[in-house]
């Protein structure tokens, strides 16, 4: 089924390739070494095995081991550059935006980060080593077991020492967008945000777009989330703020703010996005799910169906590539539907190809999607639809 809205967007974006080179982006701060593993379901030979396909199968096996013990083989398929800042940065830089990254890739950088660092204009590790993550992929999701205790060293004092040369401030003064990711894994990131907003970025006049990603705050106390909200809204005095959340993150934040659980249906997600934007007093809240995405600005929410992929080649990092496309839409001044289509196309390409799209590839993907020529399965409607708008 054709979608003329997507086709028109693809035509428009085909002409934007050169303008994005004039829209620099600054991103920070996390970096991880992702060890991509598969849980063995059945080993068929010394060289071959069938992986455990679903998270529910893994859960059933783990539950059956309760009170006894359990052992499973896993296979480490590859070691990859990871972390929200690195993954999203890879998506942003692959599209052609000049990227300056302040991320803990190590000094010298670990070899896994070579491809990422080569795409960036500059990379500053800030004296920080990467975290570590065991990423177990399943057909219906992923499990990530992370180690990052040394991130507790990341404090306002640490930043004051490592940003004293003024490079970060100068980069931000030239940036079209500034991105801060992975609040959840840094115990003192709220205080760091306050320091950055009140001291480092105070007085800049270029009004950059800000994009924030929390990275699953389930392990953080409610009080920490409420303090984070207070720090987040301060950035609105410098430039418009977008908070991008997956479904679980949105519900965790809503719970911390004593908001009612309205359920999982589409209208509930739209109302949740609108209410979160109102409570946070920021420009934009986006909630991205497996098969759809919603954006709230003011009292308006827009939802689109994405190019859902039932069997992704890789899902770890898909949300970060969504954020890369979303930010590209923001920088290009697209409307809500345009930003969401660009975000879901970026993540849709990634889960099918296991890599970030460059600009021509993203435009080609949009054209194929709009023409009905890619695999598409919507969990709700099983068809491509135009954007839905709700006003309250």
mmCIF file of C-alpha atoms in Angstrom:
data_model
loop_
_atom_site.group_PDB
_atom_site.id
_atom_site.type_symbol
_atom_site.label_atom_id
_atom_site.label_comp_id
_atom_site.label_asym_id
_atom_site.label_seq_id
_atom_site.Cartn_x
_atom_site.Cartn_y
_atom_site.Cartn_z
ATOM 1 C CA UNK A 1 0.000 0.000 0.000
ATOM 2 C CA UNK A 2 1.388 3.395 -0.993
ATOM 3 C CA UNK A 3 1.806 6.193 1.518
ATOM 4 C CA UNK A 4 2.015 9.496 -0.319
ATOM 5 C CA UNK A 5 3.052 11.373 2.843
ATOM 6 C CA UNK A 6 6.201 9.262 3.101
ATOM 7 C CA UNK A 7 6.895 9.557 -0.633
ATOM 8 C CA UNK A 8 6.669 13.358 -0.487
ATOM 9 C CA UNK A 9 8.970 13.352 2.539
ATOM 10 C CA UNK A 10 11.516 11.223 0.665
ATOM 11 C CA UNK A 11 11.463 13.657 -2.259
ATOM 12 C CA UNK A 12 11.994 16.593 0.093
ATOM 13 C CA UNK A 13 14.843 14.916 1.957
ATOM 14 C CA UNK A 14 16.641 13.965 -1.250
ATOM 15 C CA UNK A 15 17.347 17.674 -1.685
ATOM 16 C CA UNK A 16 18.575 18.182 1.902
ATOM 17 C CA UNK A 17 21.794 16.164 1.721
ATOM 18 C CA UNK A 18 24.112 19.158 1.462
ATOM 19 C CA UNK A 19 22.385 21.313 4.078
ATOM 20 C CA UNK A 20 22.930 18.754 6.845
ATOM 21 C CA UNK A 21 26.684 19.280 6.536
ATOM 22 C CA UNK A 22 26.107 22.733 8.007
ATOM 23 C CA UNK A 23 24.302 21.425 11.120
ATOM 24 C CA UNK A 24 26.923 20.301 13.674
ATOM 25 C CA UNK A 25 25.905 18.111 16.600
ATOM 26 C CA UNK A 26 27.534 17.634 20.027
ATOM 27 C CA UNK A 27 26.863 14.414 21.956
ATOM 28 C CA UNK A 28 27.862 12.952 25.340
ATOM 29 C CA UNK A 29 28.747 11.021 27.376
ATOM 30 C CA UNK A 30 28.522 7.225 27.657
ATOM 31 C CA UNK A 31 30.351 4.486 25.773
ATOM 32 C CA UNK A 32 30.116 0.728 26.235
ATOM 33 C CA UNK A 33 31.751 -2.350 24.833
ATOM 34 C CA UNK A 34 28.810 -4.538 23.817
ATOM 35 C CA UNK A 35 29.518 -8.261 23.795
ATOM 36 C CA UNK A 36 26.742 -9.575 21.583
ATOM 37 C CA UNK A 37 25.784 -13.066 22.754
ATOM 38 C CA UNK A 38 23.262 -15.729 21.828
ATOM 39 C CA UNK A 39 21.870 -18.222 24.334
ATOM 40 C CA UNK A 40 22.146 -21.723 22.908
ATOM 41 C CA UNK A 41 18.797 -23.469 22.685
ATOM 42 C CA UNK A 42 20.104 -26.684 21.143
ATOM 43 C CA UNK A 43 23.570 -27.489 19.909
ATOM 44 C CA UNK A 44 23.284 -29.571 16.760
ATOM 45 C CA UNK A 45 27.016 -30.100 16.237
ATOM 46 C CA UNK A 46 30.329 -28.768 17.570
ATOM 47 C CA UNK A 47 30.136 -26.052 14.915
ATOM 48 C CA UNK A 48 26.394 -25.330 14.804
ATOM 49 C CA UNK A 49 23.579 -24.518 17.201
ATOM 50 C CA UNK A 50 20.013 -23.220 17.279
ATOM 51 C CA UNK A 51 19.727 -20.133 19.493
ATOM 52 C CA UNK A 52 16.971 -19.786 22.047
ATOM 53 C CA UNK A 53 14.482 -17.785 19.988
ATOM 54 C CA UNK A 54 12.363 -15.842 22.460
ATOM 55 C CA UNK A 55 12.704 -14.066 25.776
ATOM 56 C CA UNK A 56 9.685 -16.013 27.025
ATOM 57 C CA UNK A 57 11.501 -19.299 26.321
ATOM 58 C CA UNK A 58 14.504 -18.052 28.262
ATOM 59 C CA UNK A 59 12.232 -16.917 31.094
ATOM 60 C CA UNK A 60 10.485 -20.290 31.254
ATOM 61 C CA UNK A 61 13.836 -22.047 31.443
ATOM 62 C CA UNK A 62 15.047 -19.704 34.192
ATOM 63 C CA UNK A 63 11.814 -20.154 36.184
ATOM 64 C CA UNK A 64 12.083 -23.935 35.905
ATOM 65 C CA UNK A 65 15.586 -23.680 37.408
ATOM 66 C CA UNK A 66 14.338 -21.853 40.521
ATOM 67 C CA UNK A 67 15.116 -23.829 43.661
ATOM 68 C CA UNK A 68 17.575 -25.975 41.737
ATOM 69 C CA UNK A 69 20.231 -24.682 39.377
ATOM 70 C CA UNK A 70 20.604 -24.003 35.700
ATOM 71 C CA UNK A 71 23.373 -23.784 33.176
ATOM 72 C CA UNK A 72 23.257 -22.605 29.579
ATOM 73 C CA UNK A 73 25.927 -22.123 26.983
ATOM 74 C CA UNK A 74 26.189 -18.751 25.331
ATOM 75 C CA UNK A 75 28.149 -17.818 22.229
ATOM 76 C CA UNK A 76 29.829 -14.419 21.949
ATOM 77 C CA UNK A 77 29.244 -13.503 18.328
ATOM 78 C CA UNK A 78 31.116 -10.191 18.303
ATOM 79 C CA UNK A 79 32.321 -7.284 20.419
ATOM 80 C CA UNK A 80 30.818 -4.000 19.256
ATOM 81 C CA UNK A 81 30.970 -0.336 20.099
ATOM 82 C CA UNK A 82 27.923 0.487 22.218
ATOM 83 C CA UNK A 83 26.323 2.922 24.605
ATOM 84 C CA UNK A 84 23.565 5.361 23.753
ATOM 85 C CA UNK A 85 25.902 8.247 22.915
ATOM 86 C CA UNK A 86 28.047 6.059 20.655
ATOM 87 C CA UNK A 87 25.088 4.303 18.994
ATOM 88 C CA UNK A 88 23.107 7.469 18.419
ATOM 89 C CA UNK A 89 26.277 9.290 17.424
ATOM 90 C CA UNK A 90 26.990 6.595 14.858
ATOM 91 C CA UNK A 91 23.506 7.116 13.447
ATOM 92 C CA UNK A 92 23.897 10.913 13.356
ATOM 93 C CA UNK A 93 27.380 10.869 11.812
ATOM 94 C CA UNK A 94 26.416 8.195 9.248
ATOM 95 C CA UNK A 95 23.653 10.488 8.017
ATOM 96 C CA UNK A 96 26.257 13.175 7.379
ATOM 97 C CA UNK A 97 25.875 15.567 10.309
ATOM 98 C CA UNK A 98 29.265 16.824 11.613
ATOM 99 C CA UNK A 99 29.564 15.205 15.048
ATOM 100 C CA UNK A 100 31.728 16.143 18.003
ATOM 101 C CA UNK A 101 31.546 13.401 20.635
ATOM 102 C CA UNK A 102 32.546 13.668 24.273
ATOM 103 C CA UNK A 103 32.388 9.990 25.159
ATOM 104 C CA UNK A 104 34.403 7.606 27.332
ATOM 105 C CA UNK A 105 35.824 5.439 24.552
ATOM 106 C CA UNK A 106 39.174 5.142 26.345
ATOM 107 C CA UNK A 107 42.491 6.859 25.649
ATOM 108 C CA UNK A 108 43.633 5.485 23.318
ATOM 109 C CA UNK A 109 40.184 4.357 22.139
ATOM 110 C CA UNK A 110 39.426 0.656 22.281
ATOM 111 C CA UNK A 111 39.681 -0.821 18.736
ATOM 112 C CA UNK A 112 35.940 -1.567 18.749
ATOM 113 C CA UNK A 113 35.303 2.184 18.517
ATOM 114 C CA UNK A 114 37.465 2.751 15.425
ATOM 115 C CA UNK A 115 34.583 2.902 12.950
ATOM 116 C CA UNK A 116 32.687 5.331 15.181
ATOM 117 C CA UNK A 117 35.630 7.642 15.803
ATOM 118 C CA UNK A 118 36.437 7.745 12.086
ATOM 119 C CA UNK A 119 32.934 9.045 11.347
ATOM 120 C CA UNK A 120 33.211 11.871 13.897
ATOM 121 C CA UNK A 121 34.726 15.290 13.401
ATOM 122 C CA UNK A 122 36.346 14.957 16.839
ATOM 123 C CA UNK A 123 36.153 12.593 19.816
ATOM 124 C CA UNK A 124 37.133 13.562 23.376
ATOM 125 C CA UNK A 125 37.204 10.617 25.843
ATOM 126 C CA UNK A 126 37.322 12.903 28.924
ATOM 127 C CA UNK A 127 39.631 10.453 30.674
ATOM 128 C CA UNK A 128 36.830 7.881 31.013
ATOM 129 C CA UNK A 129 36.973 4.193 30.104
ATOM 130 C CA UNK A 130 33.932 2.510 28.498
ATOM 131 C CA UNK A 131 31.435 0.416 30.397
ATOM 132 C CA UNK A 132 30.723 -3.203 29.512
ATOM 133 C CA UNK A 133 27.474 -4.826 28.429
ATOM 134 C CA UNK A 134 26.488 -8.416 27.705
ATOM 135 C CA UNK A 135 23.732 -8.099 25.111
ATOM 136 C CA UNK A 136 21.612 -11.182 24.533
ATOM 137 C CA UNK A 137 19.476 -10.904 21.410
ATOM 138 C CA UNK A 138 16.131 -12.696 20.962
ATOM 139 C CA UNK A 139 13.543 -12.473 18.204
ATOM 140 C CA UNK A 140 11.222 -10.525 20.517
ATOM 141 C CA UNK A 141 13.682 -8.263 22.298
ATOM 142 C CA UNK A 142 16.999 -8.172 24.097
ATOM 143 C CA UNK A 143 18.481 -8.509 27.569
ATOM 144 C CA UNK A 144 21.390 -6.278 28.559
ATOM 145 C CA UNK A 145 23.574 -6.964 31.613
ATOM 146 C CA UNK A 146 25.801 -3.957 32.189
ATOM 147 C CA UNK A 147 28.846 -3.104 34.288
ATOM 148 C CA UNK A 148 29.626 0.586 34.807
ATOM 149 C CA UNK A 149 30.467 1.201 38.485
ATOM 150 C CA UNK A 150 33.321 3.540 37.499
ATOM 151 C CA UNK A 151 30.744 5.960 36.051
ATOM 152 C CA UNK A 152 30.284 7.124 39.647
ATOM 153 C CA UNK A 153 33.469 9.147 39.094
ATOM 154 C CA UNK A 154 31.541 11.332 36.659
ATOM 155 C CA UNK A 155 30.671 14.321 38.868
ATOM 156 C CA UNK A 156 30.522 18.113 38.435
ATOM 157 C CA UNK A 157 34.084 18.292 39.795
ATOM 158 C CA UNK A 158 35.212 15.702 37.248
ATOM 159 C CA UNK A 159 33.545 17.684 34.457
ATOM 160 C CA UNK A 160 34.993 20.957 35.690
ATOM 161 C CA UNK A 161 38.465 19.454 35.431
ATOM 162 C CA UNK A 162 37.956 17.802 32.040
ATOM 163 C CA UNK A 163 36.096 20.685 30.368
ATOM 164 C CA UNK A 164 38.448 23.400 31.627
ATOM 165 C CA UNK A 165 40.037 23.903 28.189
ATOM 166 C CA UNK A 166 36.774 25.337 26.832
ATOM 167 C CA UNK A 167 36.560 22.928 23.883
ATOM 168 C CA UNK A 168 33.140 21.627 24.949
ATOM 169 C CA UNK A 169 31.671 25.128 25.328
ATOM 170 C CA UNK A 170 33.024 26.259 21.959
ATOM 171 C CA UNK A 171 31.619 23.171 20.251
ATOM 172 C CA UNK A 172 28.210 23.797 21.837
ATOM 173 C CA UNK A 173 28.264 27.456 20.726
ATOM 174 C CA UNK A 174 28.489 26.259 17.111
ATOM 175 C CA UNK A 175 26.080 23.326 17.415
ATOM 176 C CA UNK A 176 22.667 22.989 15.887
ATOM 177 C CA UNK A 177 21.905 20.302 18.464
ATOM 178 C CA UNK A 178 23.276 19.025 21.777
ATOM 179 C CA UNK A 179 22.505 15.486 22.934
ATOM 180 C CA UNK A 180 22.856 14.039 26.440
ATOM 181 C CA UNK A 181 22.205 10.326 26.876
ATOM 182 C CA UNK A 182 22.115 7.603 29.525
ATOM 183 C CA UNK A 183 21.226 9.606 32.615
ATOM 184 C CA UNK A 184 20.343 6.326 34.353
ATOM 185 C CA UNK A 185 23.866 4.882 34.438
ATOM 186 C CA UNK A 186 25.501 7.968 35.993
ATOM 187 C CA UNK A 187 24.698 8.358 39.717
ATOM 188 C CA UNK A 188 25.543 12.084 39.682
ATOM 189 C CA UNK A 189 24.290 13.046 36.216
ATOM 190 C CA UNK A 190 21.511 15.275 37.571
ATOM 191 C CA UNK A 191 24.123 17.422 39.317
ATOM 192 C CA UNK A 192 26.241 17.305 36.155
ATOM 193 C CA UNK A 193 23.291 18.563 34.079
ATOM 194 C CA UNK A 194 22.805 21.426 36.519
ATOM 195 C CA UNK A 195 26.494 22.298 36.303
ATOM 196 C CA UNK A 196 26.431 22.185 32.492
ATOM 197 C CA UNK A 197 23.282 24.276 32.268
ATOM 198 C CA UNK A 198 24.145 26.886 34.890
ATOM 199 C CA UNK A 199 27.890 27.271 34.320
ATOM 200 C CA UNK A 200 29.219 25.726 31.113
ATOM 201 C CA UNK A 201 26.359 26.598 28.738
ATOM 202 C CA UNK A 202 25.100 29.761 30.435
ATOM 203 C CA UNK A 203 24.963 32.651 28.020
ATOM 204 C CA UNK A 204 25.250 30.778 24.709
ATOM 205 C CA UNK A 205 22.935 32.377 22.162
ATOM 206 C CA UNK A 206 22.675 29.903 19.260
ATOM 207 C CA UNK A 207 19.537 28.217 20.717
ATOM 208 C CA UNK A 208 20.481 24.614 19.878
ATOM 209 C CA UNK A 209 18.018 21.768 19.861
ATOM 210 C CA UNK A 210 18.494 19.572 22.943
ATOM 211 C CA UNK A 211 17.699 15.857 22.919
ATOM 212 C CA UNK A 212 17.787 13.708 26.076
ATOM 213 C CA UNK A 213 17.571 9.929 26.436
ATOM 214 C CA UNK A 214 17.375 8.430 29.937
ATOM 215 C CA UNK A 215 18.340 4.816 29.080
ATOM 216 C CA UNK A 216 15.977 2.761 31.282
ATOM 217 C CA UNK A 217 15.732 4.363 34.746
ATOM 218 C CA UNK A 218 14.159 1.257 36.339
ATOM 219 C CA UNK A 219 17.038 0.903 38.822
ATOM 220 C CA UNK A 220 16.883 4.515 40.018
ATOM 221 C CA UNK A 221 14.777 5.648 43.021
ATOM 222 C CA UNK A 222 11.697 7.768 42.447
ATOM 223 C CA UNK A 223 13.331 10.723 44.179
ATOM 224 C CA UNK A 224 16.201 10.637 41.664
ATOM 225 C CA UNK A 225 13.750 10.753 38.765
ATOM 226 C CA UNK A 226 11.936 13.742 40.247
ATOM 227 C CA UNK A 227 15.209 15.612 40.741
ATOM 228 C CA UNK A 228 16.191 14.768 37.165
ATOM 229 C CA UNK A 229 12.964 16.349 35.882
ATOM 230 C CA UNK A 230 13.794 19.602 37.665
ATOM 231 C CA UNK A 231 17.244 19.689 36.075
ATOM 232 C CA UNK A 232 15.959 18.747 32.626
ATOM 233 C CA UNK A 233 13.515 21.615 32.315
ATOM 234 C CA UNK A 234 16.275 24.167 33.037
ATOM 235 C CA UNK A 235 17.734 23.574 29.572
ATOM 236 C CA UNK A 236 14.615 25.114 27.995
ATOM 237 C CA UNK A 237 16.106 28.520 28.805
ATOM 238 C CA UNK A 238 18.962 27.718 26.379
ATOM 239 C CA UNK A 239 17.143 25.856 23.602
ATOM 240 C CA UNK A 240 14.072 23.668 22.918
ATOM 241 C CA UNK A 241 14.238 20.328 24.738
ATOM 242 C CA UNK A 242 13.100 16.950 23.410
ATOM 243 C CA UNK A 243 12.879 13.949 25.742
ATOM 244 C CA UNK A 244 12.812 10.647 23.854
ATOM 245 C CA UNK A 245 11.469 7.612 25.726
ATOM 246 C CA UNK A 246 10.601 4.030 24.940
ATOM 247 C CA UNK A 247 7.361 2.650 26.349
ATOM 248 C CA UNK A 248 8.856 1.308 29.574
ATOM 249 C CA UNK A 249 10.790 4.495 30.263
ATOM 250 C CA UNK A 250 7.671 6.598 29.728
ATOM 251 C CA UNK A 251 5.704 4.516 32.224
ATOM 252 C CA UNK A 252 8.483 4.597 34.808
ATOM 253 C CA UNK A 253 8.664 8.380 34.558
ATOM 254 C CA UNK A 254 4.882 8.685 34.768
ATOM 255 C CA UNK A 255 4.842 6.524 37.901
ATOM 256 C CA UNK A 256 7.509 8.710 39.517
ATOM 257 C CA UNK A 257 5.361 11.768 38.775
ATOM 258 C CA UNK A 258 2.241 10.129 40.315
ATOM 259 C CA UNK A 259 0.429 9.970 36.988
ATOM 260 C CA UNK A 260 -2.348 7.454 36.366
ATOM 261 C CA UNK A 261 -1.617 4.384 34.227
ATOM 262 C CA UNK A 262 -3.927 4.793 31.240
ATOM 263 C CA UNK A 263 -2.978 1.501 29.579
ATOM 264 C CA UNK A 264 -1.119 0.508 26.438
ATOM 265 C CA UNK A 265 -3.576 1.373 23.656
ATOM 266 C CA UNK A 266 -2.737 4.122 21.225
ATOM 267 C CA UNK A 267 -4.891 6.877 22.668
ATOM 268 C CA UNK A 268 -3.394 6.191 26.113
ATOM 269 C CA UNK A 269 0.158 6.610 24.784
ATOM 270 C CA UNK A 270 -0.840 9.871 23.110
ATOM 271 C CA UNK A 271 -2.380 11.222 26.300
ATOM 272 C CA UNK A 272 0.664 10.065 28.270
ATOM 273 C CA UNK A 273 3.004 11.938 25.923
ATOM 274 C CA UNK A 274 0.928 15.118 26.178
ATOM 275 C CA UNK A 275 0.722 14.930 29.975
ATOM 276 C CA UNK A 276 4.444 14.216 30.370
ATOM 277 C CA UNK A 277 5.293 17.205 28.180
ATOM 278 C CA UNK A 278 2.983 19.345 30.306
ATOM 279 C CA UNK A 279 4.444 18.107 33.601
ATOM 280 C CA UNK A 280 8.038 18.512 32.444
ATOM 281 C CA UNK A 281 7.411 21.908 30.822
ATOM 282 C CA UNK A 282 9.625 21.112 27.834
ATOM 283 C CA UNK A 283 9.110 21.527 24.113
ATOM 284 C CA UNK A 284 8.664 17.908 23.017
ATOM 285 C CA UNK A 285 8.109 14.425 24.403
ATOM 286 C CA UNK A 286 8.463 11.437 22.084
ATOM 287 C CA UNK A 287 7.489 7.851 22.933
ATOM 288 C CA UNK A 288 8.713 5.172 20.536
ATOM 289 C CA UNK A 289 7.409 1.596 20.595
ATOM 290 C CA UNK A 290 8.222 -1.455 18.478
ATOM 291 C CA UNK A 291 5.554 -0.756 15.851
ATOM 292 C CA UNK A 292 4.664 2.926 16.294
ATOM 293 C CA UNK A 293 5.906 6.260 17.587
ATOM 294 C CA UNK A 294 4.197 9.271 19.160
ATOM 295 C CA UNK A 295 5.288 12.882 19.530
ATOM 296 C CA UNK A 296 3.668 15.515 21.738
ATOM 297 C CA UNK A 297 4.206 19.233 21.333
ATOM 298 C CA UNK A 298 1.939 21.562 23.292
ATOM 299 C CA UNK A 299 -1.503 19.990 23.545
ATOM 300 C CA UNK A 300 -1.053 18.110 20.270
ATOM 301 C CA UNK A 301 0.094 14.520 19.781
ATOM 302 C CA UNK A 302 0.860 12.756 16.510
ATOM 303 C CA UNK A 303 1.228 8.994 16.100
ATOM 304 C CA UNK A 304 2.541 7.052 13.119
ATOM 305 C CA UNK A 305 2.956 3.341 12.405
ATOM 306 C CA UNK A 306 6.577 2.443 11.774
ATOM 307 C CA UNK A 307 8.089 -0.106 9.369
ATOM 308 C CA UNK A 308 7.881 -2.943 11.892
ATOM 309 C CA UNK A 309 10.347 -5.808 11.348
ATOM 310 C CA UNK A 310 9.275 -9.127 12.841
ATOM 311 C CA UNK A 311 12.728 -10.718 12.764
ATOM 312 C CA UNK A 312 15.398 -8.039 13.169
ATOM 313 C CA UNK A 313 19.033 -8.790 12.397
ATOM 314 C CA UNK A 314 19.924 -6.642 15.401
ATOM 315 C CA UNK A 315 17.725 -4.787 17.881
ATOM 316 C CA UNK A 316 20.302 -3.461 20.379
ATOM 317 C CA UNK A 317 20.818 0.171 19.400
ATOM 318 C CA UNK A 318 17.598 0.491 17.383
ATOM 319 C CA UNK A 319 16.175 3.100 19.759
ATOM 320 C CA UNK A 320 19.380 5.122 19.428
ATOM 321 C CA UNK A 321 19.067 5.087 15.629
ATOM 322 C CA UNK A 322 15.451 6.201 16.035
ATOM 323 C CA UNK A 323 16.774 9.144 18.044
ATOM 324 C CA UNK A 324 19.299 9.907 15.294
ATOM 325 C CA UNK A 325 16.525 10.157 12.720
ATOM 326 C CA UNK A 326 14.293 12.084 15.103
ATOM 327 C CA UNK A 327 17.058 14.618 15.713
ATOM 328 C CA UNK A 328 17.666 14.928 11.971
ATOM 329 C CA UNK A 329 14.003 15.790 11.533
ATOM 330 C CA UNK A 330 14.214 18.391 14.279
ATOM 331 C CA UNK A 331 17.284 20.003 12.725
ATOM 332 C CA UNK A 332 15.605 20.110 9.317
ATOM 333 C CA UNK A 333 12.484 21.743 10.748
ATOM 334 C CA UNK A 334 10.115 18.877 9.886
ATOM 335 C CA UNK A 335 6.673 18.646 11.453
ATOM 336 C CA UNK A 336 5.824 15.955 14.012
ATOM 337 C CA UNK A 337 4.918 13.292 11.454
ATOM 338 C CA UNK A 338 8.033 14.029 9.411
ATOM 339 C CA UNK A 339 10.286 13.686 12.470
ATOM 340 C CA UNK A 340 8.632 10.406 13.417
ATOM 341 C CA UNK A 341 8.840 8.970 9.906
ATOM 342 C CA UNK A 342 12.511 9.881 9.751
ATOM 343 C CA UNK A 343 13.136 8.336 13.187
ATOM 344 C CA UNK A 344 11.313 5.085 12.433
ATOM 345 C CA UNK A 345 12.955 4.811 9.001
ATOM 346 C CA UNK A 346 16.383 5.190 10.616
ATOM 347 C CA UNK A 347 15.639 2.448 13.157
ATOM 348 C CA UNK A 348 13.846 0.351 10.511
ATOM 349 C CA UNK A 349 16.910 0.370 8.290
ATOM 350 C CA UNK A 350 19.153 -0.495 11.231
ATOM 351 C CA UNK A 351 17.224 -3.551 12.422
ATOM 352 C CA UNK A 352 17.184 -4.945 8.877
ATOM 353 C CA UNK A 353 20.829 -4.204 7.988
ATOM 354 C CA UNK A 354 22.524 -4.218 11.426
ATOM 355 C CA UNK A 355 24.169 -0.873 10.661
ATOM 356 C CA UNK A 356 23.315 2.814 10.463
ATOM 357 C CA UNK A 357 22.025 4.260 7.204
ATOM 358 C CA UNK A 358 23.772 7.015 5.322
ATOM 359 C CA UNK A 359 21.639 9.805 3.884
ATOM 360 C CA UNK A 360 21.001 8.343 0.398
ATOM 361 C CA UNK A 361 20.181 4.956 1.946
ATOM 362 C CA UNK A 362 17.698 6.553 4.347
ATOM 363 C CA UNK A 363 15.982 8.418 1.514
ATOM 364 C CA UNK A 364 15.878 5.188 -0.521
ATOM 365 C CA UNK A 365 14.398 3.311 2.444
ATOM 366 C CA UNK A 366 11.691 5.967 2.833
ATOM 367 C CA UNK A 367 10.896 5.743 -0.879
ATOM 368 C CA UNK A 368 10.595 1.952 -0.696
ATOM 369 C CA UNK A 369 8.464 2.178 2.444
ATOM 370 C CA UNK A 370 6.197 4.807 0.912
ATOM 371 C CA UNK A 371 5.802 2.645 -2.198
ATOM 372 C CA UNK A 372 4.882 -0.393 -0.107
ATOM 373 C CA UNK A 373 7.995 -2.289 -1.164
ATOM 374 C CA UNK A 374 9.514 -3.243 2.177
ATOM 375 C CA UNK A 375 8.489 -5.829 4.729
ATOM 376 C CA UNK A 376 5.936 -4.137 6.979
ATOM 377 C CA UNK A 377 3.898 -5.608 9.760
ATOM 378 C CA UNK A 378 2.018 -3.366 12.175
ATOM 379 C CA UNK A 379 1.048 -5.136 15.374
ATOM 380 C CA UNK A 380 -2.175 -3.168 15.519
ATOM 381 C CA UNK A 381 -3.391 -2.747 11.956
ATOM 382 C CA UNK A 382 -1.145 -4.900 9.699
ATOM 383 C CA UNK A 383 -1.081 -2.061 7.194
ATOM 384 C CA UNK A 384 0.632 1.249 6.595
ATOM 385 C CA UNK A 385 -1.422 4.220 7.662
ATOM 386 C CA UNK A 386 -0.953 7.951 7.626
ATOM 387 C CA UNK A 387 -0.213 9.948 10.777
ATOM 388 C CA UNK A 388 -2.955 10.162 13.371
ATOM 389 C CA UNK A 389 -3.317 13.435 15.292
ATOM 390 C CA UNK A 390 -4.969 13.959 18.657
ATOM 391 C CA UNK A 391 -5.574 17.385 20.213
ATOM 392 C CA UNK A 392 -6.637 17.904 23.801
#
